[in-house]
Structures are given as structure tokens and as C-alpha cells.
PDB file of C-alpha atoms and ligand atoms in Angstrom:
ATOM      1  CA  MET A1064     -33.054 -15.928  12.064  1.00 83.00           C
ATOM      2  CA  CYS A1065     -30.392 -13.280  12.888  1.00 96.00           C
ATOM      3  CA  ILE A1066     -31.058  -9.598  12.713  1.00 98.00           C
ATOM      4  CA  PHE A1067     -28.922  -9.128   9.539  1.00 98.00           C
ATOM      5  CA  CYS A1068     -30.658 -11.977   7.749  1.00 98.00           C
ATOM      6  CA  LYS A1069     -33.889 -10.179   8.626  1.00 98.00           C
ATOM      7  CA  ILE A1070     -32.530  -7.053   6.996  1.00 98.00           C
ATOM      8  CA  VAL A1071     -31.566  -9.086   3.893  1.00 98.00           C
ATOM      9  CA  SER A1072     -35.034 -10.572   3.683  1.00 98.00           C
ATOM     10  CA  GLY A1073     -36.668  -7.076   4.182  1.00 97.00           C
ATOM     11  CA  GLU A1074     -38.338  -7.979   7.422  1.00 98.00           C
ATOM     12  CA  ILE A1075     -36.372  -5.261   9.090  1.00 98.00           C
ATOM     13  CA  PRO A1076     -35.932  -1.978   7.157  1.00 98.00           C
ATOM     14  CA  ASN A1077     -32.503  -0.622   6.289  1.00 98.00           C
ATOM     15  CA  ASN A1078     -30.989   2.512   4.796  1.00 98.00           C
ATOM     16  CA  THR A1079     -29.302   0.938   1.750  1.00 98.00           C
ATOM     17  CA  VAL A1080     -26.169   2.395   0.242  1.00 98.00           C
ATOM     18  CA  LEU A1081     -25.448  -0.383  -2.428  1.00 98.00           C
ATOM     19  CA  GLU A1082     -26.652  -3.819  -3.109  1.00 98.00           C
ATOM     20  CA  ASN A1083     -26.155  -6.639  -5.543  1.00 98.00           C
ATOM     21  CA  ASP A1084     -27.200 -10.272  -5.638  1.00 98.00           C
ATOM     22  CA  LYS A1085     -24.594 -11.338  -2.999  1.00 98.00           C
ATOM     23  CA  PHE A1086     -23.857  -8.318  -0.836  1.00 98.00           C
ATOM     24  CA  LEU A1087     -25.657  -5.410   0.928  1.00 98.00           C
ATOM     25  CA  ALA A1088     -24.290  -2.162   2.329  1.00 98.00           C
ATOM     26  CA  PHE A1089     -26.441  -0.062   4.666  1.00 98.00           C
ATOM     27  CA  HIS A1090     -25.998   2.710   7.126  1.00 98.00           C
ATOM     28  CA  ASP A1091     -25.353   1.732  10.792  1.00 98.00           C
ATOM     29  CA  ILE A1092     -28.307   2.497  13.022  1.00 98.00           C
ATOM     30  CA  ASN A1093     -25.891   3.867  15.697  1.00 97.00           C
ATOM     31  CA  PRO A1094     -23.165   5.718  13.754  1.00 97.00           C
ATOM     32  CA  THR A1095     -19.754   6.431  15.382  1.00 95.00           C
ATOM     33  CA  ALA A1096     -18.308   8.482  12.536  1.00 96.00           C
ATOM     34  CA  PRO A1097     -19.923  10.891   9.947  1.00 97.00           C
ATOM     35  CA  ILE A1098     -20.039   7.935   7.560  1.00 98.00           C
ATOM     36  CA  HIS A1099     -20.664   4.567   9.280  1.00 98.00           C
ATOM     37  CA  VAL A1100     -21.833   1.872   6.909  1.00 98.00           C
ATOM     38  CA  LEU A1101     -22.137  -1.866   7.432  1.00 98.00           C
ATOM     39  CA  ILE A1102     -21.277  -4.261   4.510  1.00 99.00           C
ATOM     40  CA  ILE A1103     -22.532  -7.816   4.696  1.00 98.00           C
ATOM     41  CA  PRO A1104     -22.798 -10.943   2.548  1.00 98.00           C
ATOM     42  CA  LYS A1105     -26.466 -11.885   2.020  1.00 98.00           C
ATOM     43  CA  GLU A1106     -25.591 -15.397   2.759  1.00 98.00           C
ATOM     44  CA  HIS A1107     -25.430 -16.109   6.629  1.00 98.00           C
ATOM     45  CA  ILE A1108     -21.712 -16.431   7.356  1.00 98.00           C
ATOM     46  CA  LYS A1109     -20.976 -16.147  11.114  1.00 98.00           C
ATOM     47  CA  CYS A1110     -17.811 -14.178  11.136  1.00 98.00           C
ATOM     48  CA  PHE A1111     -14.523 -13.444   9.254  1.00 98.00           C
ATOM     49  CA  GLN A1112     -12.932 -16.618  10.641  1.00 98.00           C
ATOM     50  CA  GLU A1113     -15.441 -18.647   8.666  1.00 98.00           C
ATOM     51  CA  VAL A1114     -15.608 -16.814   5.384  1.00 98.00           C
ATOM     52  CA  SER A1115     -13.994 -18.358   2.205  1.00 98.00           C
ATOM     53  CA  PRO A1116     -11.185 -16.695   0.320  1.00 98.00           C
ATOM     54  CA  GLN A1117     -13.532 -16.890  -2.745  1.00 98.00           C
ATOM     55  CA  MET A1118     -16.337 -14.936  -0.977  1.00 98.00           C
ATOM     56  CA  MET A1119     -13.761 -12.439   0.307  1.00 98.00           C
ATOM     57  CA  ALA A1120     -12.467 -11.836  -3.157  1.00 98.00           C
ATOM     58  CA  GLU A1121     -15.932 -10.834  -4.400  1.00 98.00           C
ATOM     59  CA  MET A1122     -16.656  -8.906  -1.238  1.00 98.00           C
ATOM     60  CA  THR A1123     -13.463  -6.880  -1.741  1.00 98.00           C
ATOM     61  CA  THR A1124     -14.752  -5.649  -5.065  1.00 98.00           C
ATOM     62  CA  PHE A1125     -18.116  -4.798  -3.529  1.00 98.00           C
ATOM     63  CA  ILE A1126     -16.466  -2.932  -0.584  1.00 98.00           C
ATOM     64  CA  GLN A1127     -14.395  -0.893  -3.062  1.00 98.00           C
ATOM     65  CA  GLU A1128     -17.597   0.025  -4.893  1.00 98.00           C
ATOM     66  CA  VAL A1129     -19.259   1.114  -1.689  1.00 98.00           C
ATOM     67  CA  ALA A1130     -16.307   3.404  -0.925  1.00 98.00           C
ATOM     68  CA  SER A1131     -16.643   4.960  -4.308  1.00 98.00           C
ATOM     69  CA  THR A1132     -20.485   5.286  -3.961  1.00 98.00           C
ATOM     70  CA  LEU A1133     -19.927   7.033  -0.609  1.00 98.00           C
ATOM     71  CA  GLY A1134     -17.184   9.276  -2.023  1.00 98.00           C
ATOM     72  CA  VAL A1135     -14.589   8.223   0.550  1.00 98.00           C
ATOM     73  CA  ASP A1136     -12.343   6.291  -1.908  1.00 97.00           C
ATOM     74  CA  ASN A1137      -9.950   9.152  -2.323  1.00 97.00           C
ATOM     75  CA  ASN A1138      -9.746  10.699   1.162  1.00 96.00           C
ATOM     76  CA  GLY A1139      -9.804   7.316   2.906  1.00 98.00           C
ATOM     77  CA  TYR A1140     -11.761   5.276   5.309  1.00 98.00           C
ATOM     78  CA  ARG A1141     -11.404   2.614   7.960  1.00 97.00           C
ATOM     79  CA  LEU A1142     -12.607  -0.942   7.494  1.00 98.00           C
ATOM     80  CA  ILE A1143     -13.144  -3.062  10.540  1.00 97.00           C
ATOM     81  CA  THR A1144     -14.579  -6.507  11.191  1.00 98.00           C
ATOM     82  CA  ASN A1145     -15.038  -7.515  14.807  1.00 97.00           C
ATOM     83  CA  ASN A1146     -14.452 -11.246  15.061  1.00 98.00           C
ATOM     84  CA  GLY A1147     -15.920 -13.147  18.044  1.00 97.00           C
ATOM     85  CA  LYS A1148     -16.310 -12.432  21.671  1.00 95.00           C
ATOM     86  CA  ASP A1149     -12.928 -10.721  22.302  1.00 94.00           C
ATOM     87  CA  GLY A1150     -13.142  -8.888  19.028  1.00 95.00           C
ATOM     88  CA  GLY A1151     -16.413  -7.250  20.169  1.00 95.00           C
ATOM     89  CA  GLN A1152     -18.665  -8.924  17.644  1.00 97.00           C
ATOM     90  CA  GLU A1153     -22.255  -8.384  18.828  1.00 97.00           C
ATOM     91  CA  ILE A1154     -24.131  -9.616  15.677  1.00 98.00           C
ATOM     92  CA  ASP A1155     -23.035 -13.068  14.479  1.00 98.00           C
ATOM     93  CA  HIS A1156     -23.345 -12.368  10.814  1.00 98.00           C
ATOM     94  CA  LEU A1157     -20.118 -11.279   9.015  1.00 98.00           C
ATOM     95  CA  HIS A1158     -19.982  -7.509   8.593  1.00 98.00           C
ATOM     96  CA  PHE A1159     -17.457  -4.854   7.840  1.00 98.00           C
ATOM     97  CA  HIS A1160     -17.720  -1.428   9.320  1.00 98.00           C
ATOM     98  CA  MET A1161     -16.801   1.272   6.886  1.00 98.00           C
ATOM     99  CA  LEU A1162     -15.965   4.508   8.708  1.00 98.00           C
ATOM    100  CA  GLY A1163     -15.067   7.761   7.211  1.00 97.00           C
ATOM    101  CA  GLY A1164     -16.163  11.318   6.376  1.00 97.00           C
ATOM    102  CA  GLY A1165     -13.502  12.831   8.622  1.00 96.00           C
ATOM    103  CA  LYS A1166     -10.183  12.226  10.326  1.00 95.00           C
ATOM    104  CA  LEU A1167     -10.579   9.114  12.634  1.00 94.00           C
ATOM    105  CA  VAL A1168      -8.915   8.492  15.938  1.00 90.00           C
ATOM    106  CA  TRP A1169      -7.615   4.966  16.809  1.00 87.00           C
ATOM    107  CA  HIS A1170      -8.651   3.056  19.951  1.00 78.00           C
ATOM    108  CA  HIS A1171      -8.705  -0.631  20.297  1.00 74.00           C
ATOM    109  CA  TYR A1172      -8.201  -1.925  23.834  1.00 80.00           C
ATOM    110  CA  GLU A1173     -10.592  -1.599  26.766  1.00 77.00           C
ATOM    111  CA  GLU A1174      -7.787  -1.094  29.332  1.00 75.00           C
ATOM    112  CA  ASP A1175      -6.761   2.065  27.460  1.00 66.00           C
ATOM    113  CA  ASP A1176     -10.267   3.439  27.315  1.00 67.00           C
ATOM    114  CA  PRO A1177     -10.256   6.939  28.729  1.00 63.00           C
ATOM    115  CA  ARG A1178     -14.004   6.654  29.307  1.00 64.00           C
ATOM    116  CA  LYS A1179     -13.484   3.948  32.083  1.00 63.00           C
ATOM    117  CA  ASN A1180     -12.483   6.731  34.482  1.00 59.00           C
ATOM    118  CA  ILE A1181     -15.535   8.871  33.886  1.00 54.00           C
TER     119      ILE A1181
HETATM  120  P1  AMP B 325     -20.590  -5.453  15.962  1.00 83.23           P
HETATM  121  O1  AMP B 325     -20.411  -5.007  17.304  1.00 83.23           O
HETATM  122  O2  AMP B 325     -19.336  -5.401  15.130  1.00 83.23           O
HETATM  123  O3  AMP B 325     -21.239  -6.748  15.885  1.00 83.23           O
HETATM  124  O4  AMP B 325     -21.489  -4.363  15.173  1.00 83.23           O
HETATM  125  C1  AMP B 325     -22.833  -4.492  15.081  1.00 83.23           C
HETATM  126  C2  AMP B 325     -23.384  -3.158  14.535  1.00 83.23           C
HETATM  127  O5  AMP B 325     -24.629  -3.282  14.029  1.00 83.23           O
HETATM  128  C3  AMP B 325     -23.381  -1.983  15.474  1.00 83.23           C
HETATM  129  O6  AMP B 325     -22.611  -0.877  14.994  1.00 83.23           O
HETATM  130  C4  AMP B 325     -24.873  -1.580  15.574  1.00 83.23           C
HETATM  131  O7  AMP B 325     -25.079  -0.186  15.731  1.00 83.23           O
HETATM  132  C5  AMP B 325     -25.335  -2.166  14.179  1.00 83.23           C
HETATM  133  N1  AMP B 325     -26.808  -2.397  14.069  1.00 83.23           N
HETATM  134  C6  AMP B 325     -27.560  -3.157  14.928  1.00 83.23           C
HETATM  135  N2  AMP B 325     -28.773  -3.273  14.508  1.00 83.23           N
HETATM  136  C7  AMP B 325     -28.855  -2.567  13.358  1.00 83.23           C
HETATM  137  C8  AMP B 325     -29.915  -2.232  12.384  1.00 83.23           C
HETATM  138  N3  AMP B 325     -31.125  -2.764  12.516  1.00 83.23           N
HETATM  139  N4  AMP B 325     -29.647  -1.413  11.347  1.00 83.23           N
HETATM  140  C9  AMP B 325     -28.346  -0.953  11.173  1.00 83.23           C
HETATM  141  N5  AMP B 325     -27.330  -1.208  11.977  1.00 83.23           N
HETATM  142  C10 AMP B 325     -27.595  -2.045  13.107  1.00 83.23           C
END
């Protein structure tokens, strides 16, 4: 069973933000912004490329509720899903990263990473 399925089942604890019968939002264990929350379907769906439009429609409503719950709906936030190997997906269970709580920088390509020269 994948790590996020274990979180859904309660086998691995999580810091829940919001939950309903189909979706779960919880704080990322290694935050990269003042607010860094992961939003997942409880059903095991591998990645964005495999999710149905019907599921995404329901998930969109849930994601908007998460933003309101966190209080980032007005000031804004970034929503990211890493899809597959090149997309940097490490856990093969669909998840959206919700980042906020401050002004975010934009970085998206390894070749441009200023850290590579450190
Ligand atoms: P990705 O690279 O898009 O697959 O993102 C996986 C994310 O899951 C990373 O940001 C990790 O910090 C996060 N993560 C891994 N294990 C846990 C956990 N047990 N609880 C919360 N977040 C986790």
C-alpha cells in the first residue's frame, strides 16, 4: 500500500486540515512555504494524468474549501501537481500541493537551479 493510502487508512498519522468522504487535506511533513498542504483523493489514483474529469470536478470544490479553511482564498496561493518522473512526482498517489502564506517565488527547471553551483 502506498504511503498516502496508509495516511487515508490512519496507519500513518497526519495533521489534517479538512476531510470529507472522498478527499483529505493535510500539512506537508517537509513544508517549503509558510503554508504547505497536500490535497489527495482517498481513492488510490496514481497521478493527474489518470484522474477522471468527474473526480477533478469534485476535487476542485474541495480544494477551494481547503483554501478558505486556511484563509488563503483572498490573498492567493499556488496549486501544483507533479506528474510522473520528469514532473518530480515522488509519491505515486495523486496530490496537489497548496502553497501560500506569503509571496512565492517561481522556479521550475533543474538547469536554472541556482543551488546547483553551491
Ligand atoms: P511529490 O514530490 O510531488 O510526490 O510530493 C510528495 C510530498 O509528500 C513531499 O512534499 C513530501 O514532503 C510529502 N510527504 C511525504 N511523506 C509525508 C507524510 N507522511 N506526511 C506529510 N507529507 C509527506
